[in-house]
CSV table of C-alpha atoms in Angstrom, one decimal:
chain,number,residue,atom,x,y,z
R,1,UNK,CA,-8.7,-10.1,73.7
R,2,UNK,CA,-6.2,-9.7,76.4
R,3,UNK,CA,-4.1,-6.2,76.1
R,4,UNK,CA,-0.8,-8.2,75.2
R,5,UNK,CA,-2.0,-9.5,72.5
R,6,UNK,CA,-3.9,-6.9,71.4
R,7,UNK,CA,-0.3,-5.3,71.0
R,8,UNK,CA,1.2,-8.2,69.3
R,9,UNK,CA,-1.2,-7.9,66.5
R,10,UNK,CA,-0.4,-4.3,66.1
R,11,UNK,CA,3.2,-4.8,66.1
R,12,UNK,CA,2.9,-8.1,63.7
R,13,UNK,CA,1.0,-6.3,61.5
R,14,UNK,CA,-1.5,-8.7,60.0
R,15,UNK,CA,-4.6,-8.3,61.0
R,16,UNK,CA,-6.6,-8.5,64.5
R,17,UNK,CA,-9.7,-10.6,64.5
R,18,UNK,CA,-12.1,-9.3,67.1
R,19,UNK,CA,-14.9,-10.5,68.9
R,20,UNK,CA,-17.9,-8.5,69.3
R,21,UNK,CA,-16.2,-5.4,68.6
R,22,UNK,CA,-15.1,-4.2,71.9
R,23,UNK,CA,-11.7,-4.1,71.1
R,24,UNK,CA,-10.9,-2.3,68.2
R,25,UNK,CA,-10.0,1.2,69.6
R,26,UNK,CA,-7.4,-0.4,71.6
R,27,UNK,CA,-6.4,-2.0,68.7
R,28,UNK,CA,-5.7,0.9,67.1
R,29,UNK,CA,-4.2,2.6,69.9
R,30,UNK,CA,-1.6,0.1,70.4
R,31,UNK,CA,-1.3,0.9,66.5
R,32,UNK,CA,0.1,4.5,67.2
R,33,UNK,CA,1.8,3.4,70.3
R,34,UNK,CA,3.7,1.4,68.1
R,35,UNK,CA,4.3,4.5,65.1
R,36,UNK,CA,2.0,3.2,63.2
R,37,UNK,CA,-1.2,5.0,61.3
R,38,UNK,CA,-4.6,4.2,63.0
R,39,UNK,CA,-5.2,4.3,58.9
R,40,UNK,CA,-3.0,1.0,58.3
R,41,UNK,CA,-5.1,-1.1,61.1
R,42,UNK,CA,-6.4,-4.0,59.3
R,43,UNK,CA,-10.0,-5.6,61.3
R,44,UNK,CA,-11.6,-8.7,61.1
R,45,UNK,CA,-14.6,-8.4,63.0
R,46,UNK,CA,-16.3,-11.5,64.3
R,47,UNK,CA,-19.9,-11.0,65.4
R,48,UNK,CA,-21.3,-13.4,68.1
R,49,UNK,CA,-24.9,-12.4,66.8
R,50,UNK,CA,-27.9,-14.5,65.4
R,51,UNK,CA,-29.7,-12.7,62.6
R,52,UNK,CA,-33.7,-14.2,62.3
R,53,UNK,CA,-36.8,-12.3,61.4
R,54,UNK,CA,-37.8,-13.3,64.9
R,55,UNK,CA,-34.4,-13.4,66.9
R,56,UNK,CA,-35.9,-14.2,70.2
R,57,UNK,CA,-37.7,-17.4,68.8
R,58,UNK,CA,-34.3,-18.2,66.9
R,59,UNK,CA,-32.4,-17.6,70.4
R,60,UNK,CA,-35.1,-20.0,72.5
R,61,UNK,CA,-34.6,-22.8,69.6
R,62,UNK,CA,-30.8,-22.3,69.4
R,63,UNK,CA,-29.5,-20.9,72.6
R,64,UNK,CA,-28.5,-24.4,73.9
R,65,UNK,CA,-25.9,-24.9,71.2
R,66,UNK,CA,-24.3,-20.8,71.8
R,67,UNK,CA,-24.2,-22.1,75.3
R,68,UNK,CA,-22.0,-25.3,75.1
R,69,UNK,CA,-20.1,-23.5,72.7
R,70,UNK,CA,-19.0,-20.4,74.9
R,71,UNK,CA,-18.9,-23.3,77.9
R,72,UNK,CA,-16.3,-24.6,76.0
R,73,UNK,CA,-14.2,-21.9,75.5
R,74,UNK,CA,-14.5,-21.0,79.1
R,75,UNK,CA,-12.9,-24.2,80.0
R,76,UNK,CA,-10.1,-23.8,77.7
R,77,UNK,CA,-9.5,-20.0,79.3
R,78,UNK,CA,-10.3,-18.1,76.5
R,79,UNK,CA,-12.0,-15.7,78.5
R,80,UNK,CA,-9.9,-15.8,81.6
R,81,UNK,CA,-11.0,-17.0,84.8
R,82,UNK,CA,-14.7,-16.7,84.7
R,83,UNK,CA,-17.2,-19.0,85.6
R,84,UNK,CA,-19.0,-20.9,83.1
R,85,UNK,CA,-22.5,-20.0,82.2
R,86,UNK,CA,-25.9,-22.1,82.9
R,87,UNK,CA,-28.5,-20.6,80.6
R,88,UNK,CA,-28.7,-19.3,77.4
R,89,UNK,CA,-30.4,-16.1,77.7
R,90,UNK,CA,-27.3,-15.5,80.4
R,91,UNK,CA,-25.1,-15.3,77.5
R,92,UNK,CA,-27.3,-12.0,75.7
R,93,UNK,CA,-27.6,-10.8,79.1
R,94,UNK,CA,-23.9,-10.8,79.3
R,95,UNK,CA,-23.5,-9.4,75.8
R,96,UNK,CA,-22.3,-12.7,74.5
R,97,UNK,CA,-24.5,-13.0,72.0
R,98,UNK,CA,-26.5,-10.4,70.3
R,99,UNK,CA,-30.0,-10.9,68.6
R,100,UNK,CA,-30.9,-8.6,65.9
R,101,UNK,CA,-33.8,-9.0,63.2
R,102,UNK,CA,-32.3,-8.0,59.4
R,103,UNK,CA,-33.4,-4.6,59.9
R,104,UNK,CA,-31.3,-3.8,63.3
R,105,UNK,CA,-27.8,-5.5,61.5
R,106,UNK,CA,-28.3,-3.5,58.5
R,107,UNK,CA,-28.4,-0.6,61.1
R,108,UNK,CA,-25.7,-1.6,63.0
R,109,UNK,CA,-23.5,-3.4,60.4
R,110,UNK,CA,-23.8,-0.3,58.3
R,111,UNK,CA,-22.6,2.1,61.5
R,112,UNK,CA,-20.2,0.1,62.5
R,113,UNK,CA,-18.6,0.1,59.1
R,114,UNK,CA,-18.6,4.1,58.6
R,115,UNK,CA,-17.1,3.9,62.4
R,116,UNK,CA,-14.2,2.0,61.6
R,117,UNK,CA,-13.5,2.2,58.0
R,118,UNK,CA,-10.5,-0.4,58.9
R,119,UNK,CA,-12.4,-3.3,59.1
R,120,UNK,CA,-11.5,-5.5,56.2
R,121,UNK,CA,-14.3,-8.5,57.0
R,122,UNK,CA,-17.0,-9.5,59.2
R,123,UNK,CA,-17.3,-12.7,60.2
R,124,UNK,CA,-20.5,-15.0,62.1
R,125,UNK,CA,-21.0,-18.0,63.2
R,126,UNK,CA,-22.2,-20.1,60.6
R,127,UNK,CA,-23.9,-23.1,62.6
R,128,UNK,CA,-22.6,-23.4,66.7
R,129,UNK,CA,-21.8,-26.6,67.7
R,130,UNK,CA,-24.7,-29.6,67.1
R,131,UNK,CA,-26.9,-27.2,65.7
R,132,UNK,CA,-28.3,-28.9,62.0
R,133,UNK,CA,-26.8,-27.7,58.7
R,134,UNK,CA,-30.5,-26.7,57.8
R,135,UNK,CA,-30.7,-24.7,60.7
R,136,UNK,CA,-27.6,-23.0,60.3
R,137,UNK,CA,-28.4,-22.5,56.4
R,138,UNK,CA,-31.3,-20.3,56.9
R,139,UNK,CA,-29.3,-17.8,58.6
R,140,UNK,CA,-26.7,-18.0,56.2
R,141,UNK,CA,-29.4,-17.2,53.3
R,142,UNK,CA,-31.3,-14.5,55.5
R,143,UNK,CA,-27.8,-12.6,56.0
R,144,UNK,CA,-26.6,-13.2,52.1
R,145,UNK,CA,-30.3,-12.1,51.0
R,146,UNK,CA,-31.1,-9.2,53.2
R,147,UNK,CA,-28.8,-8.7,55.5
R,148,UNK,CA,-25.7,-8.0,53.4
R,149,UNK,CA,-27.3,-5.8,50.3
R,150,UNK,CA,-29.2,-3.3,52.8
R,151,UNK,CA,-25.7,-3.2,54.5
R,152,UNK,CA,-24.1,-2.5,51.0
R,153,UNK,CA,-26.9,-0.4,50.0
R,154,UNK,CA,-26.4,2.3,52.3
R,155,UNK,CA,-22.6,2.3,52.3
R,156,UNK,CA,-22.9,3.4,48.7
R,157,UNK,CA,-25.9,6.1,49.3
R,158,UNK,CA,-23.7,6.9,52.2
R,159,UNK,CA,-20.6,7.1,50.1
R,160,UNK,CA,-22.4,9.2,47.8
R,161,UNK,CA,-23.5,12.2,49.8
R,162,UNK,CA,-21.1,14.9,49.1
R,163,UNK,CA,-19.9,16.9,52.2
R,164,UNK,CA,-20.4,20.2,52.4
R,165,UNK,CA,-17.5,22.8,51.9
């Protein structure tokens, strides 16, 4: 996430894995900076979200886990010096974590697709860390059920709107 290696990616070539999507225009910046075309940019976007039908009830069940987890990257560094968090809901506060029901992803899955046509895969957390198999499981299902078809869905009914002359 840090600008340097922001640029190696872009000079390397093979991909740049984001977090939470803030960093893909300056992905693609260091792109042309580089010679390159925005156009060859290659994104895999990981999404620190939980997808539930009630996300808030998800967040107050699984919060705990998403907190030792981003605890633990903030001792290795990984986000620089910052202190490390004490409460789960400090993490959405801080933009984290999102929480979205299947209705709000499809919404903003499907705009930040047509946004940035060069992301190649989105990626999210498939259980955090001590959360149960089960647990993890149902969001799995509820994003390969609903989540993923809307999203597909209205790519194609996007993709098939002609543009006016």
């Amino acid at each position: 996430m840090a600008d340097p290696a922001i640029e190696r990616a872009a000079r390397i070539g093979d991909g740049f894995l984001s977090t939470q999507n803030a960093h893909h225009a300056s992905y693609l910046d260091a792109l042309e900076r580089l010679g390159r075309s925005r156009d060859d940019g290659r994104i895999f976007a990981g999404q620190w979200t939980i997808i539930a039908d009630d996300p808030e009830r998800e967040w107050s069940r699984i919060g705990a886990h998403a907190l030792y987890q981003i605890n633990k990257y903030i001792e290795m560094g990984a986000f620089g010096p910052i202190p490390q968090f004490t409460e789960p809901d400090q993490l959405v506060d801080a933009g984290s974590f999102t929480l979205w029901d299947p209705a709000t992803a499809v919404d903003e899955l499907t705009t930040l697709l047509t946004a940035t046509p060069q992301i190649e895969d989105v990626h999210f957390w498939a259980q955090l860390p001590g959360e149960s198999i089960d647990s993890g499981s149902a969001r799995i299902e509820l994003l390969a059920g609903t989540v993923v078809p809307g999203v597909r869905a209205r790519l194609a009914a996007r993709s098939s709107v002609e543009v006016p002359a």
